[in-house]
Each structure stands twice: as structure tokens, then as C-alpha cells.
mmCIF file of C-alpha atoms in Angstrom:
data_model
loop_
_atom_site.group_PDB
_atom_site.id
_atom_site.type_symbol
_atom_site.label_atom_id
_atom_site.label_comp_id
_atom_site.label_asym_id
_atom_site.label_seq_id
_atom_site.Cartn_x
_atom_site.Cartn_y
_atom_site.Cartn_z
ATOM 1 C CA MET A 1 -19.559 -1.537 -9.272
ATOM 2 C CA GLY A 2 -20.189 -4.966 -8.097
ATOM 3 C CA ASN A 3 -22.449 -4.000 -5.418
ATOM 4 C CA LEU A 4 -24.977 -3.173 -8.208
ATOM 5 C CA CYS A 5 -24.132 -6.224 -10.213
ATOM 6 C CA ALA A 6 -24.910 -8.368 -7.535
ATOM 7 C CA CYS A 7 -28.829 -8.348 -7.575
ATOM 8 C CA LEU A 8 -27.896 -10.060 -11.293
ATOM 9 C CA SER A 9 -26.456 -13.089 -10.087
ATOM 10 C CA ALA A 10 -27.649 -16.279 -11.957
ATOM 11 C CA ARG A 11 -27.583 -18.249 -8.744
ATOM 12 C CA PRO A 12 -29.676 -18.067 -5.843
ATOM 13 C CA ALA A 13 -28.879 -14.799 -3.779
ATOM 14 C CA LYS A 14 -28.186 -15.296 0.437
ATOM 15 C CA ARG A 15 -30.965 -13.676 1.851
ATOM 16 C CA ARG A 16 -30.023 -12.497 4.710
ATOM 17 C CA THR A 17 -32.734 -10.938 6.981
ATOM 18 C CA ARG A 18 -31.225 -7.638 8.826
ATOM 19 C CA PRO A 19 -33.954 -5.774 10.253
ATOM 20 C CA VAL A 20 -33.827 -1.896 9.682
ATOM 21 C CA LYS A 21 -32.024 -0.124 12.335
ATOM 22 C CA PRO A 22 -30.209 3.341 12.898
ATOM 23 C CA LEU A 23 -26.923 3.260 12.175
ATOM 24 C CA SER A 24 -24.618 2.691 15.640
ATOM 25 C CA ASN A 25 -20.831 3.524 16.355
ATOM 26 C CA PRO A 26 -18.650 0.462 15.841
ATOM 27 C CA PRO A 27 -16.821 -0.647 19.533
ATOM 28 C CA ALA A 28 -13.840 1.998 19.954
ATOM 29 C CA ALA A 29 -11.307 -1.387 20.328
ATOM 30 C CA VAL A 30 -12.114 -2.845 17.125
ATOM 31 C CA ALA A 31 -11.789 0.766 15.219
ATOM 32 C CA SER A 32 -8.670 1.809 17.257
ATOM 33 C CA ASN A 33 -7.313 -1.931 16.350
ATOM 34 C CA ARG A 34 -8.539 -1.323 12.978
ATOM 35 C CA TRP A 35 -6.235 1.806 12.139
ATOM 36 C CA SER A 36 -3.270 0.608 14.357
ATOM 37 C CA ARG A 37 -2.374 -1.810 12.157
ATOM 38 C CA VAL A 38 1.187 -0.759 10.436
ATOM 39 C CA ARG A 39 1.359 -3.331 7.690
ATOM 40 C CA SER A 40 5.344 -3.126 5.926
ATOM 41 C CA SER A 41 6.930 -4.805 3.669
ATOM 42 C CA GLY A 42 9.554 -4.278 0.615
ATOM 43 C CA LYS A 43 7.198 -2.759 -1.320
ATOM 44 C CA ASP A 44 5.018 -0.614 0.457
ATOM 45 C CA LYS A 45 6.379 1.346 3.635
ATOM 46 C CA PHE A 46 5.444 4.563 4.988
ATOM 47 C CA ASP A 47 6.810 6.030 8.098
ATOM 48 C CA ASP A 48 4.466 6.504 11.618
ATOM 49 C CA SER A 49 4.691 9.785 12.277
ATOM 50 C CA ALA A 50 2.804 10.777 8.611
ATOM 51 C CA LEU A 51 0.146 8.025 9.232
ATOM 52 C CA ILE A 52 -0.270 9.705 12.144
ATOM 53 C CA ARG A 53 -0.354 13.167 11.081
ATOM 54 C CA GLU A 54 -3.235 11.760 8.313
ATOM 55 C CA GLN A 55 -5.139 10.488 10.843
ATOM 56 C CA ALA A 56 -5.223 13.352 12.983
ATOM 57 C CA ILE A 57 -5.845 15.436 9.328
ATOM 58 C CA ALA A 58 -8.880 13.033 9.105
ATOM 59 C CA ALA A 59 -10.465 13.668 12.453
ATOM 60 C CA ALA A 60 -10.160 16.811 12.642
ATOM 61 C CA ILE A 61 -12.103 18.024 9.517
ATOM 62 C CA LEU A 62 -14.772 15.074 10.489
ATOM 63 C CA PHE A 63 -15.115 16.949 13.401
ATOM 64 C CA ARG A 64 -15.533 20.032 11.771
ATOM 65 C CA GLN A 65 -17.953 18.854 9.033
ATOM 66 C CA GLN A 66 -20.061 16.861 11.547
ATOM 67 C CA GLN A 67 -19.985 20.529 13.557
ATOM 68 C CA GLN A 68 -21.051 22.422 10.017
ATOM 69 C CA GLN A 69 -23.941 19.584 9.558
ATOM 70 C CA HIS A 70 -25.051 20.159 13.668
ATOM 71 C CA ASN A 71 -24.941 23.847 13.325
ATOM 72 C CA GLY A 72 -22.212 24.121 15.795
ATOM 73 C CA SER A 73 -23.071 21.715 18.070
ATOM 74 C CA ILE A 74 -20.444 18.694 18.683
ATOM 75 C CA PRO A 75 -22.138 15.314 17.489
ATOM 76 C CA PRO A 76 -20.954 11.645 18.658
ATOM 77 C CA PHE A 77 -17.988 11.025 16.695
ATOM 78 C CA ASP A 78 -18.865 8.245 13.992
ATOM 79 C CA ARG A 79 -15.737 5.807 12.794
ATOM 80 C CA SER A 80 -18.442 5.231 9.258
ATOM 81 C CA THR A 81 -18.403 8.950 8.538
ATOM 82 C CA SER A 82 -16.640 10.649 5.456
ATOM 83 C CA LEU A 83 -12.852 11.450 5.191
ATOM 84 C CA ARG A 84 -11.286 13.904 3.302
ATOM 85 C CA TYR A 85 -8.484 16.876 3.381
ATOM 86 C CA PRO A 86 -8.897 20.511 4.097
ATOM 87 C CA ASN A 87 -7.620 22.771 1.625
ATOM 88 C CA SER A 88 -3.794 23.279 1.248
ATOM 89 C CA SER A 89 -2.612 26.615 2.140
ATOM 90 C CA SER A 90 -0.117 26.335 -0.455
ATOM 91 C CA LYS A 91 -1.167 26.649 -3.930
ATOM 92 C CA ARG A 92 1.906 24.806 -6.015
ATOM 93 C CA GLN A 93 2.270 25.238 -9.935
ATOM 94 C CA SER A 94 4.055 21.827 -9.874
ATOM 95 C CA LEU A 95 2.222 18.428 -9.792
ATOM 96 C CA PRO A 96 0.620 17.986 -6.235
ATOM 97 C CA ARG A 97 2.157 15.307 -4.185
ATOM 98 C CA SER A 98 -0.928 12.909 -3.783
ATOM 99 C CA SER A 99 -2.278 13.088 -0.166
ATOM 100 C CA SER A 100 -1.740 9.557 0.911
ATOM 101 C CA SER A 101 1.337 9.194 3.137
ATOM 102 C CA ARG A 102 2.715 5.471 1.149
ATOM 103 C CA ALA A 103 4.973 6.436 -1.349
ATOM 104 C CA ARG A 104 3.446 7.012 -4.789
ATOM 105 C CA SER A 105 3.100 2.906 -6.520
ATOM 106 C CA LEU A 106 6.115 2.777 -8.668
ATOM 107 C CA THR A 107 2.600 0.977 -10.938
ATOM 108 C CA ASP A 108 1.087 4.580 -10.680
ATOM 109 C CA HIS A 109 3.174 6.247 -13.270
ATOM 110 C CA LEU A 110 2.263 9.732 -14.637
ATOM 111 C CA ILE A 111 0.865 10.755 -17.742
ATOM 112 C CA GLN A 112 4.231 12.167 -19.998
ATOM 113 C CA PRO A 113 4.017 15.261 -21.450
ATOM 114 C CA HIS A 114 3.299 14.460 -25.094
ATOM 115 C CA GLN A 115 -0.141 12.769 -23.818
ATOM 116 C CA LEU A 116 -0.879 15.986 -22.993
ATOM 117 C CA VAL A 117 -2.362 18.857 -25.481
ATOM 118 C CA ASN A 118 -3.448 21.683 -23.325
ATOM 119 C CA GLN A 119 -0.654 22.339 -21.279
ATOM 120 C CA ASP A 120 -0.741 26.268 -22.225
ATOM 121 C CA VAL A 121 -3.853 26.610 -21.014
ATOM 122 C CA LYS A 122 -3.995 28.715 -17.948
ATOM 123 C CA ILE A 123 -6.634 27.725 -14.678
ATOM 124 C CA ALA A 124 -8.010 31.461 -15.222
ATOM 125 C CA ASP A 125 -8.810 31.152 -18.554
ATOM 126 C CA LEU A 126 -11.026 27.873 -18.151
ATOM 127 C CA GLU A 127 -15.172 28.378 -18.576
ATOM 128 C CA THR A 128 -15.398 26.393 -14.407
ATOM 129 C CA ASN A 129 -12.023 25.029 -12.863
ATOM 130 C CA HIS A 130 -14.875 23.548 -10.000
ATOM 131 C CA PHE A 131 -15.256 19.641 -10.610
ATOM 132 C CA VAL A 132 -18.011 17.829 -8.152
ATOM 133 C CA LEU A 133 -17.413 14.915 -7.417
ATOM 134 C CA VAL A 134 -19.899 12.304 -7.738
ATOM 135 C CA HIS A 135 -19.202 8.144 -5.655
ATOM 136 C CA GLY A 136 -20.503 5.088 -6.750
ATOM 137 C CA GLY A 137 -22.740 2.329 -5.283
ATOM 138 C CA GLY A 138 -21.785 1.966 -1.822
ATOM 139 C CA PHE A 139 -19.204 4.321 -1.414
ATOM 140 C CA GLY A 140 -19.122 8.090 -0.116
ATOM 141 C CA ALA A 141 -17.200 11.407 -0.509
ATOM 142 C CA TRP A 142 -14.888 10.237 1.547
ATOM 143 C CA CYS A 143 -13.238 8.045 -1.389
ATOM 144 C CA TRP A 144 -12.232 10.512 -3.529
ATOM 145 C CA TYR A 145 -9.918 12.431 -0.284
ATOM 146 C CA LYS A 146 -6.885 11.792 -2.652
ATOM 147 C CA THR A 147 -8.626 13.524 -5.430
ATOM 148 C CA ILE A 148 -9.833 16.572 -3.895
ATOM 149 C CA ALA A 149 -6.155 17.366 -2.003
ATOM 150 C CA LEU A 150 -4.209 16.764 -5.351
ATOM 151 C CA LEU A 151 -7.171 18.909 -7.312
ATOM 152 C CA GLU A 152 -6.942 22.021 -4.707
ATOM 153 C CA GLU A 153 -3.327 21.457 -4.404
ATOM 154 C CA GLY A 154 -3.457 22.858 -8.233
ATOM 155 C CA GLY A 155 -5.781 25.377 -7.901
ATOM 156 C CA PHE A 156 -9.020 23.955 -8.972
ATOM 157 C CA GLU A 157 -12.455 23.700 -6.662
ATOM 158 C CA ALA A 158 -13.685 20.641 -5.574
ATOM 159 C CA THR A 159 -16.660 19.524 -4.130
ATOM 160 C CA ALA A 160 -17.243 15.632 -2.958
ATOM 161 C CA ILE A 161 -21.254 15.359 -2.557
ATOM 162 C CA ASP A 162 -22.770 12.506 -0.279
ATOM 163 C CA LEU A 163 -26.153 10.911 -1.746
ATOM 164 C CA THR A 164 -28.916 9.818 0.375
ATOM 165 C CA GLY A 165 -28.125 7.065 2.733
ATOM 166 C CA SER A 166 -23.959 7.322 1.253
ATOM 167 C CA GLY A 167 -20.697 8.608 3.768
ATOM 168 C CA ILE A 168 -22.140 10.397 7.003
ATOM 169 C CA ASP A 169 -25.605 11.213 5.261
ATOM 170 C CA SER A 170 -27.682 9.334 7.697
ATOM 171 C CA PHE A 171 -30.845 8.596 6.052
ATOM 172 C CA ASP A 172 -31.517 5.003 6.039
ATOM 173 C CA THR A 173 -31.002 3.272 2.940
ATOM 174 C CA ASN A 174 -33.807 0.784 2.936
ATOM 175 C CA GLY A 175 -36.290 3.332 2.587
ATOM 176 C CA ILE A 176 -34.788 4.926 -0.628
ATOM 177 C CA THR A 177 -37.402 4.035 -3.829
ATOM 178 C CA THR A 178 -36.361 6.418 -6.379
ATOM 179 C CA LEU A 179 -33.510 7.964 -8.634
ATOM 180 C CA SER A 180 -34.397 11.654 -7.735
ATOM 181 C CA GLN A 181 -34.327 10.360 -3.977
ATOM 182 C CA TYR A 182 -30.962 9.019 -4.203
ATOM 183 C CA VAL A 183 -29.793 11.768 -6.301
ATOM 184 C CA LYS A 184 -31.404 14.786 -3.967
ATOM 185 C CA PRO A 185 -27.776 15.786 -2.635
ATOM 186 C CA LEU A 186 -26.349 16.704 -6.197
ATOM 187 C CA THR A 187 -29.698 18.273 -7.612
ATOM 188 C CA ASP A 188 -29.797 20.035 -4.663
ATOM 189 C CA PHE A 189 -26.223 21.731 -5.065
ATOM 190 C CA LEU A 190 -26.499 22.592 -8.597
ATOM 191 C CA GLU A 191 -30.330 23.655 -8.344
ATOM 192 C CA LYS A 192 -28.166 26.163 -5.999
ATOM 193 C CA LEU A 193 -25.416 27.586 -7.654
ATOM 194 C CA ASP A 194 -25.259 31.116 -8.865
ATOM 195 C CA GLN A 195 -26.691 31.720 -11.818
ATOM 196 C CA GLY A 196 -24.002 31.926 -15.100
ATOM 197 C CA GLN A 197 -21.893 29.624 -12.992
ATOM 198 C CA LYS A 198 -21.217 26.121 -14.093
ATOM 199 C CA VAL A 199 -19.374 23.071 -12.707
ATOM 200 C CA ILE A 200 -17.363 19.927 -14.229
ATOM 201 C CA LEU A 201 -19.403 16.561 -13.139
ATOM 202 C CA VAL A 202 -17.382 13.443 -12.349
ATOM 203 C CA GLY A 203 -19.129 10.513 -11.589
ATOM 204 C CA HIS A 204 -17.574 6.960 -10.796
ATOM 205 C CA ASP A 205 -19.587 3.546 -10.745
ATOM 206 C CA PHE A 206 -23.079 3.962 -10.558
ATOM 207 C CA GLY A 207 -22.451 7.368 -9.450
ATOM 208 C CA GLY A 208 -22.868 7.448 -13.668
ATOM 209 C CA ALA A 209 -26.245 7.047 -13.569
ATOM 210 C CA CYS A 210 -26.844 9.932 -11.213
ATOM 211 C CA ILE A 211 -24.744 12.211 -13.269
ATOM 212 C CA SER A 212 -26.644 11.744 -16.114
ATOM 213 C CA HIS A 213 -30.001 11.689 -14.457
ATOM 214 C CA ALA A 214 -28.649 15.434 -13.080
ATOM 215 C CA MET A 215 -27.195 16.148 -16.179
ATOM 216 C CA GLU A 216 -31.216 16.503 -17.654
ATOM 217 C CA LEU A 217 -32.404 18.386 -15.420
ATOM 218 C CA PHE A 218 -29.203 21.261 -15.190
ATOM 219 C CA ALA A 219 -27.801 20.975 -18.570
ATOM 220 C CA HIS A 220 -27.128 24.990 -18.460
ATOM 221 C CA LYS A 221 -24.415 24.609 -15.191
ATOM 222 C CA ILE A 222 -22.763 21.598 -16.453
ATOM 223 C CA SER A 223 -19.871 22.064 -18.395
ATOM 224 C CA LYS A 224 -18.595 18.814 -18.675
ATOM 225 C CA ALA A 225 -19.631 15.408 -17.862
ATOM 226 C CA VAL A 226 -16.880 12.775 -16.845
ATOM 227 C CA PHE A 227 -17.556 9.186 -16.090
ATOM 228 C CA ILE A 228 -14.765 6.901 -14.464
ATOM 229 C CA SER A 229 -15.560 3.358 -15.018
ATOM 230 C CA ALA A 230 -18.660 3.983 -15.122
ATOM 231 C CA VAL A 231 -22.149 3.505 -16.174
ATOM 232 C CA MET A 232 -23.018 5.565 -18.541
ATOM 233 C CA LEU A 233 -26.983 5.101 -20.043
ATOM 234 C CA THR A 234 -29.048 5.680 -22.867
ATOM 235 C CA SER A 235 -32.959 6.676 -22.761
ATOM 236 C CA GLY A 236 -34.920 4.011 -21.557
ATOM 237 C CA GLN A 237 -31.941 2.099 -19.730
ATOM 238 C CA SER A 238 -31.601 0.861 -16.363
ATOM 239 C CA THR A 239 -28.157 0.519 -14.866
ATOM 240 C CA LEU A 240 -29.831 -3.126 -14.296
ATOM 241 C CA ASP A 241 -29.914 -3.517 -18.181
ATOM 242 C CA LEU A 242 -26.263 -2.470 -18.307
ATOM 243 C CA LEU A 243 -24.994 -4.654 -16.195
ATOM 244 C CA LYS A 244 -26.724 -7.605 -16.197
ATOM 245 C CA GLN A 245 -24.270 -9.296 -18.801
ATOM 246 C CA ALA A 246 -21.281 -9.290 -16.534
ATOM 247 C CA ALA A 247 -22.644 -10.055 -13.766
ATOM 248 C CA ALA A 248 -23.539 -14.131 -14.725
ATOM 249 C CA SER A 249 -20.049 -14.700 -15.068
ATOM 250 C CA ASN A 250 -18.196 -12.445 -12.414
ATOM 251 C CA GLU A 251 -18.256 -15.457 -9.664
ATOM 252 C CA ILE A 252 -16.630 -12.742 -6.497
ATOM 253 C CA ILE A 253 -19.781 -10.849 -7.617
ATOM 254 C CA GLN A 254 -21.649 -14.146 -6.295
ATOM 255 C CA GLN A 255 -20.109 -14.683 -3.771
ATOM 256 C CA ALA A 256 -20.111 -11.139 -1.969
ATOM 257 C CA GLN A 257 -23.356 -10.835 -2.756
ATOM 258 C CA ILE A 258 -25.825 -9.659 0.018
ATOM 259 C CA PHE A 259 -29.504 -8.834 0.008
ATOM 260 C CA LEU A 260 -31.093 -6.831 1.944
ATOM 261 C CA TYR A 261 -34.371 -7.169 3.350
ATOM 262 C CA GLY A 262 -35.933 -4.133 5.366
ATOM 263 C CA HIS A 263 -39.555 -5.177 4.887
ATOM 264 C CA GLY A 264 -39.020 -8.612 5.194
ATOM 265 C CA ASN A 265 -38.631 -12.035 3.545
ATOM 266 C CA ASP A 266 -41.639 -11.724 1.308
ATOM 267 C CA HIS A 267 -40.938 -8.182 0.328
ATOM 268 C CA PRO A 268 -38.414 -7.416 -2.302
ATOM 269 C CA PRO A 269 -34.991 -6.773 -1.333
ATOM 270 C CA THR A 270 -34.556 -3.064 0.013
ATOM 271 C CA ALA A 271 -31.010 -2.936 -0.924
ATOM 272 C CA ILE A 272 -27.605 -4.680 -1.416
ATOM 273 C CA GLU A 273 -24.103 -4.400 -0.185
ATOM 274 C CA LEU A 274 -20.671 -6.854 -0.694
ATOM 275 C CA ASP A 275 -18.982 -9.524 1.942
ATOM 276 C CA LYS A 276 -16.184 -6.779 3.372
ATOM 277 C CA SER A 277 -13.704 -9.674 3.336
ATOM 278 C CA LEU A 278 -14.125 -9.876 -0.673
ATOM 279 C CA LEU A 279 -13.350 -6.070 -1.263
ATOM 280 C CA ARG A 280 -10.192 -6.221 -1.896
ATOM 281 C CA ASP A 281 -10.755 -8.655 -5.071
ATOM 282 C CA LEU A 282 -13.719 -7.327 -6.396
ATOM 283 C CA LEU A 283 -13.150 -3.313 -6.173
ATOM 284 C CA PHE A 284 -9.250 -2.492 -5.151
ATOM 285 C CA ASN A 285 -7.645 -5.359 -6.511
ATOM 286 C CA GLN A 286 -4.269 -2.685 -7.070
ATOM 287 C CA SER A 287 -5.165 -0.021 -4.192
ATOM 288 C CA PRO A 288 -3.022 0.211 -1.353
ATOM 289 C CA ALA A 289 -4.333 -1.718 1.802
ATOM 290 C CA LYS A 290 -4.717 1.374 3.892
ATOM 291 C CA ASP A 291 -7.189 2.488 1.285
ATOM 292 C CA VAL A 292 -9.219 -0.695 1.706
ATOM 293 C CA ALA A 293 -9.345 -0.491 5.549
ATOM 294 C CA LEU A 294 -10.825 2.612 4.790
ATOM 295 C CA ALA A 295 -13.510 1.031 2.409
ATOM 296 C CA SER A 296 -14.143 -1.624 4.781
ATOM 297 C CA VAL A 297 -15.146 0.797 7.439
ATOM 298 C CA SER A 298 -17.255 3.307 5.781
ATOM 299 C CA MET A 299 -18.887 1.663 2.857
ATOM 300 C CA ARG A 300 -22.647 1.643 3.337
ATOM 301 C CA PRO A 301 -25.190 -0.722 1.826
ATOM 302 C CA ILE A 302 -26.582 0.748 -2.112
ATOM 303 C CA PRO A 303 -30.918 1.388 -2.504
ATOM 304 C CA PHE A 304 -32.326 -1.579 -4.503
ATOM 305 C CA SER A 305 -34.909 0.227 -6.172
ATOM 306 C CA PRO A 306 -32.640 3.178 -8.172
ATOM 307 C CA LEU A 307 -30.602 -0.028 -10.139
ATOM 308 C CA LEU A 308 -33.898 -0.601 -11.478
ATOM 309 C CA GLU A 309 -35.025 3.027 -12.263
ATOM 310 C CA GLU A 310 -35.162 3.922 -16.309
ATOM 311 C CA VAL A 311 -34.101 7.157 -16.998
ATOM 312 C CA SER A 312 -34.927 9.324 -19.108
ATOM 313 C CA ILE A 313 -32.518 12.057 -21.056
ATOM 314 C CA SER A 314 -32.621 14.326 -24.363
ATOM 315 C CA ASP A 315 -30.321 14.842 -26.741
ATOM 316 C CA THR A 316 -30.911 18.973 -26.469
ATOM 317 C CA LYS A 317 -30.569 18.608 -22.464
ATOM 318 C CA HIS A 318 -28.389 15.778 -21.394
ATOM 319 C CA GLY A 319 -27.379 15.315 -25.206
ATOM 320 C CA SER A 320 -26.172 19.036 -24.798
ATOM 321 C CA VAL A 321 -23.003 18.225 -22.327
ATOM 322 C CA ARG A 322 -20.128 17.376 -22.988
ATOM 323 C CA ARG A 323 -19.035 14.152 -22.268
ATOM 324 C CA PHE A 324 -15.634 12.191 -21.742
ATOM 325 C CA TYR A 325 -14.908 8.858 -20.583
ATOM 326 C CA ILE A 326 -12.249 7.596 -18.680
ATOM 327 C CA GLU A 327 -11.417 3.559 -18.347
ATOM 328 C CA THR A 328 -9.695 1.694 -15.607
ATOM 329 C CA LEU A 329 -8.101 -1.699 -17.955
ATOM 330 C CA GLU A 330 -7.885 -4.077 -14.733
ATOM 331 C CA ASP A 331 -11.052 -3.385 -12.823
ATOM 332 C CA HIS A 332 -12.985 -6.296 -12.259
ATOM 333 C CA ALA A 333 -16.338 -4.653 -11.194
ATOM 334 C CA ILE A 334 -16.898 -3.257 -14.454
ATOM 335 C CA PRO A 335 -15.108 -5.251 -16.872
ATOM 336 C CA ILE A 336 -12.871 -3.437 -20.044
ATOM 337 C CA THR A 337 -15.748 -5.084 -22.175
ATOM 338 C CA LEU A 338 -18.213 -3.687 -20.367
ATOM 339 C CA GLN A 339 -17.121 -0.636 -20.799
ATOM 340 C CA GLU A 340 -16.422 -0.673 -24.322
ATOM 341 C CA MET A 341 -19.686 -1.718 -24.776
ATOM 342 C CA MET A 342 -20.880 1.160 -23.477
ATOM 343 C CA ILE A 343 -19.164 3.981 -25.120
ATOM 344 C CA SER A 344 -20.212 2.038 -28.491
ATOM 345 C CA SER A 345 -23.196 2.529 -27.531
ATOM 346 C CA CYS A 346 -22.785 6.114 -26.475
ATOM 347 C CA PRO A 347 -20.170 7.582 -27.837
ATOM 348 C CA PRO A 348 -18.467 10.311 -25.839
ATOM 349 C CA GLU A 349 -16.718 13.450 -26.726
ATOM 350 C CA ARG A 350 -12.927 11.439 -26.354
ATOM 351 C CA VAL A 351 -12.455 8.546 -24.245
ATOM 352 C CA PHE A 352 -8.997 8.097 -21.990
ATOM 353 C CA ARG A 353 -7.266 5.130 -20.691
ATOM 354 C CA LEU A 354 -5.804 3.915 -17.302
ATOM 355 C CA LYS A 355 -3.514 1.641 -17.377
ATOM 356 C CA GLY A 356 -2.736 -0.514 -13.736
ATOM 357 C CA ALA A 357 -6.563 0.906 -12.262
ATOM 358 C CA ASP A 358 -8.507 -1.390 -10.744
ATOM 359 C CA HIS A 359 -12.448 -0.434 -10.610
ATOM 360 C CA SER A 360 -11.399 2.731 -8.123
ATOM 361 C CA PRO A 361 -8.495 4.629 -9.373
ATOM 362 C CA PHE A 362 -9.113 7.125 -6.724
ATOM 363 C CA PHE A 363 -6.972 4.973 -4.510
ATOM 364 C CA SER A 364 -4.836 2.919 -6.842
ATOM 365 C CA LYS A 365 -3.864 5.588 -9.785
ATOM 366 C CA PRO A 366 -4.644 9.289 -7.802
ATOM 367 C CA GLN A 367 -1.984 10.996 -9.636
ATOM 368 C CA SER A 368 -2.718 9.807 -13.209
ATOM 369 C CA LEU A 369 -6.567 10.316 -12.648
ATOM 370 C CA TYR A 370 -6.008 14.029 -11.462
ATOM 371 C CA LYS A 371 -3.757 14.771 -14.482
ATOM 372 C CA LEU A 372 -6.225 12.923 -17.020
ATOM 373 C CA LEU A 373 -9.465 15.293 -14.842
ATOM 374 C CA VAL A 374 -7.002 18.510 -15.506
ATOM 375 C CA GLU A 375 -6.550 18.083 -18.899
ATOM 376 C CA ILE A 376 -10.427 16.774 -19.663
ATOM 377 C CA SER A 377 -11.219 20.662 -17.937
ATOM 378 C CA LYS A 378 -8.725 22.607 -20.545
ATOM 379 C CA ILE A 379 -10.201 20.711 -23.929
ATOM 380 C CA PRO A 380 -11.806 23.228 -25.325
ATOM 381 C CA PRO A 381 -14.748 23.040 -27.486
ATOM 382 C CA ALA A 382 -14.319 21.768 -31.168
ATOM 383 C CA SER A 383 -14.136 23.837 -33.761
#
């Protein structure tokens, strides 16, 4: 969320003018060097063959995504495109391993059985087993690759959305002027759902504002909404309203912020991005190094205008959707104090906590996040 807070810094922001230009492929040598480095230590080792296999799978799914987007033609390969893993052919009943080739971190403790109260509920008996995953500002569908693999291996359906100008969506971020334009890929997906079909919406970071927008439009198609260290707005609030309290005291955000002026320095900023060298400290302080590397070549600027837009939500539509919040206790971008303030202002049905999770629990605590999502999917309506 740090890239959203950046515009709120009390001190003058760096003014870096960058002309609007189409995305281009980075030099092959740079991309190759980035991914060929294998960091080894006594705490974090992984097998070369597993890494090569993982990269091959990632390349294959990227190629398939690109082909589908171009109606079967073969487009040029872009290192910045989204990354996810394909369906597993085997559906295991036990908890699947993380798709990461690194052994599960000792800090990523699995949730204990006594913490889960709906273990006997069968997937076939659920109102829906379909999760729709919405990324945060600057991220893309690629950030959910571990979550997708775990959910699909567990028998669930998972769809990750690239919002406008994010992931493999080629729209120029500087041209996004409204929240509805930014969220359009999500609302288009929900609009096309069959009559009576429902999904569980999951929003991370600024994705919380995005799913709130969708909940107001398609409440009848949404079974539950899960906010993961996410912006949770009340009617009349903007993302900027919520985050200005945290930004003034966050030195990392102040150092990382880079405003982009796509229409020239004499016009307001059109987008904002983060200094890539500060990503680990701000967003990934508990995440594996290879996931930080993935983010450093995949993150995109976030459009500025949607951050300023006040949402309009109602009790009859947005308020009719069951909401759940997952707190991340080691979060440097949206600190726990801000998360609890949002929860207090707009109480969800239940709140869950992920100990040891940074702002990106899909990287730092993938197994625990998976178990919480499954638990939420099985919570019956209050009697």
C-alpha cells in the first residue's frame, strides 16, 4: 500500500518527469541476470532443478496467457507480464505445499486445528468455491501465484484479475482518470457471471477500495468479501482520506515516492511508483528474496486519480455482502494501527490475524493465508 500512501508525504515529493511511452521489453541480459542469481544460505536453500522447473512452468503459463489475449498469435515475450501457475492435475485432500520452490519458512506456521471451526464442511456444500483475487496498487495478478496454486490444489476455483494498467494489461497508467475505469476488468468479469453464480471477492491493499466499488454494483453476485491488509472505506471516503495519517510518519514511504507527470510538470501528477531499491523494506520485509525479485520486474505505477475519488456505497447493496478482514501484523506499508482504525470505523463480520506477515502475505505467509481463505469460505451465515 506504500505506493498509495506516497502522495501524502509531508515533505516535498521528488518530481521526476517521465514521458508517456508504451511499455517495452527490458534488455534480455538484464532479465537473464536477475533470474539467474540463486542466493544460498543456511536458512534459505532450494534445489537448482526445482528452480529451473518453476521458471519453465512460469514461462509456459505466460506464453499461454499471451496467446489467449492475441487470439492464438504469438506476441513478443515481455518480462513484466503476469505470473501464475496452472491447474494441478491432482486434487489432494490434505493441505497442499506452497508453489514456492523454497522450503516453507519456519515462521509460516500452519494454523492449528483448534483455530478452525468449520473443518467438517465439504467444498461441495459451499455456496461457492470460486475465489476472485484482486491485487493492490502497483501489483498485478502475478502476485497471487502461490495462492492460486494452493487453492486449486485444495479443490477450489481461483481467478486473479489484472486491473487496468496492471500486470499484463497494456493500458497506459497515466491515462486512467477514474476508479471505475481502473476497476473495469473486475466489473466486466462479474457482469459476465452466469445467473445465480456467486464468488468470494478477495482484495489486497488498494484492491480493498476496488472490491468495495464492485460490491456496490454486483452485491447479488458476491457471497463474501475478504480484505487483506486492505483499504476498507465508508461512503464518502477516498483512499487518500484513510492513508494520510500513516504517511506523514513513514520515512520509508517518503524516501520511496516517485511522482510521474505524464502530462508535464505544469499539470497534476498522473501516477506514482516506488523506488525499486526500497521495495523489500516497505512491502516485503518478511518475504523470500525471489518473490522480491519477481515484484521488482513486475510492479507497475498506480494511477493517481482513483486514489482521490470518494466512493459511494450503500447499506442495501455494499452493506449486504458479508465482510471479513485479515490483519498483517508485520506490515510496514499499512501498519496494524491503521488496519484496526478501519476495522473500528466499519466493523466486518470477523477479523483474523496473520502473525509474522508483512504487507504481502501471499509471499510471506502463503500457507497460513490459504488456510484462512478456506476457513472464511466455510463460515455459515449467522443464525
